[in-house]
Amino acid sequence: MEISKQRTKEDVVDAFNLMWGTFPSPVMLITYKHEIVAVNKMCASLGVSTGIKCSSLNGGNHKLCRAAEARKTGKAVRKVCYLSDTEIVSDGYWIPIEGEYMVHFGNDITEYADVEKCRQLG
């Protein structure tokens, strides 16, 4: 599909909610400046709100973030990592979409992962 015009913020949020609203893992629509613009139902149920920086959710730790790479390449980026604060292995994604926006989420894959190996990798 060719995009003939820049979508409004409302259009992008509506599309995000349509596609990701009931996804069973927390999902955020963020800007390239890391501001949370929208969250799905699961993310909201965890107390995540809009208007804050996504990095604030992880104590300001941004070392695992791949948003800049996704923005630079224009392609989705994946990072599997161990999150020590929650003791889960997360299969994280940063997916650039139209304009300044990106979809960001991580699936808990702890039960399928070699947790010890992931702890060592960070």
C-alpha positions as semicolon CSV with decimal commas, in nm:
position;residue;x (nm);y (nm);z (nm)
1;M;0,000;0,000;0,000
2;E;0,137;0,336;-0,096
3;I;0,097;0,606;0,164
4;S;-0,023;0,920;-0,008
5;K;-0,033;1,153;0,292
6;Q;0,112;1,188;0,636
7;R;-0,127;1,044;0,893
8;T;-0,236;1,248;1,193
9;K;-0,137;1,139;1,542
10;E;-0,499;1,036;1,600
11;D;-0,494;0,817;1,286
12;V;-0,175;0,644;1,402
13;V;-0,310;0,587;1,754
14;D;-0,637;0,450;1,615
15;A;-0,447;0,208;1,389
16;F;-0,224;0,104;1,681
17;N;-0,527;0,029;1,898
18;L;-0,692;-0,169;1,620
19;M;-0,385;-0,385;1,560
20;W;-0,232;-0,416;1,908
21;G;-0,515;-0,341;2,153
22;T;-0,572;-0,701;2,262
23;F;-0,222;-0,838;2,206
24;P;-0,144;-1,053;2,515
25;S;0,188;-0,878;2,592
26;P;0,246;-0,511;2,676
27;V;0,286;-0,300;2,361
28;M;0,368;0,070;2,332
29;L;0,348;0,319;2,050
30;I;0,644;0,550;2,101
31;T;0,804;0,840;1,920
32;Y;1,168;0,846;1,816
33;K;1,219;1,071;2,118
34;H;1,100;0,777;2,336
35;E;0,771;0,939;2,441
36;I;0,489;0,690;2,496
37;V;0,197;0,794;2,277
38;A;-0,033;0,492;2,326
39;V;-0,038;0,160;2,510
40;N;-0,240;-0,155;2,460
41;K;-0,476;-0,300;2,724
42;M;-0,211;-0,528;2,877
43;C;0,039;-0,245;2,907
44;A;-0,226;-0,018;3,066
45;S;-0,316;-0,293;3,314
46;L;0,045;-0,281;3,434
47;G;0,011;0,089;3,510
48;V;0,199;0,224;3,208
49;S;0,065;0,560;3,097
50;T;0,114;0,786;2,799
51;G;0,315;1,106;2,799
52;I;0,622;0,963;2,971
53;K;0,951;0,837;2,833
54;C;0,966;0,461;2,788
55;S;1,313;0,458;2,945
56;S;1,159;0,572;3,274
57;L;0,993;0,231;3,301
58;N;1,327;0,061;3,341
59;G;1,478;0,294;3,598
60;G;1,624;0,512;3,324
61;N;1,832;0,223;3,192
62;H;1,848;0,252;2,816
63;K;2,136;0,014;2,743
64;L;1,909;-0,250;2,587
65;C;1,717;-0,002;2,371
66;R;1,738;-0,053;1,995
67;A;1,510;0,231;1,886
68;A;1,795;0,432;1,732
69;E;1,902;0,132;1,524
70;A;1,545;0,077;1,401
71;R;1,510;0,444;1,316
72;K;1,842;0,455;1,129
73;T;1,779;0,141;0,924
74;G;1,403;0,179;0,885
75;K;1,371;-0,191;0,967
76;A;1,240;-0,383;1,265
77;V;1,504;-0,471;1,524
78;R;1,492;-0,766;1,763
79;K;1,680;-0,806;2,092
80;V;1,649;-1,106;2,325
81;C;1,766;-1,016;2,673
82;Y;1,741;-1,103;3,040
83;L;1,565;-0,839;3,249
84;S;1,709;-0,869;3,598
85;D;1,443;-0,652;3,766
86;T;1,164;-0,891;3,661
87;E;1,379;-1,205;3,610
88;I;1,232;-1,271;3,268
89;V;1,382;-1,331;2,927
90;S;1,225;-1,085;2,686
91;D;1,205;-1,115;2,310
92;G;1,195;-0,743;2,233
93;Y;1,107;-0,561;1,912
94;W;1,128;-0,204;1,784
95;I;0,925;-0,166;1,464
96;P;0,939;0,169;1,280
97;I;0,612;0,278;1,127
98;E;0,501;0,590;0,948
99;G;0,644;0,926;1,045
100;E;0,803;0,964;1,388
101;Y;0,640;0,655;1,538
102;M;0,756;0,311;1,640
103;V;0,584;0,007;1,793
104;H;0,779;-0,141;2,084
105;F;0,707;-0,460;2,275
106;G;0,867;-0,758;2,437
107;N;0,729;-1,107;2,478
108;D;0,812;-1,307;2,791
109;I;0,990;-1,617;2,658
110;T;1,142;-1,726;2,989
111;E;0,985;-2,074;2,980
112;Y;1,144;-2,140;2,639
113;A;1,485;-1,985;2,702
114;D;1,812;-2,093;2,859
115;V;1,781;-1,844;3,146
116;E;2,136;-1,892;3,276
117;K;2,283;-1,825;2,933
118;C;2,064;-1,516;2,893
119;R;2,166;-1,383;3,237
120;Q;2,529;-1,397;3,129
121;L;2,454;-1,210;2,807
122;G;2,265;-0,934;2,990
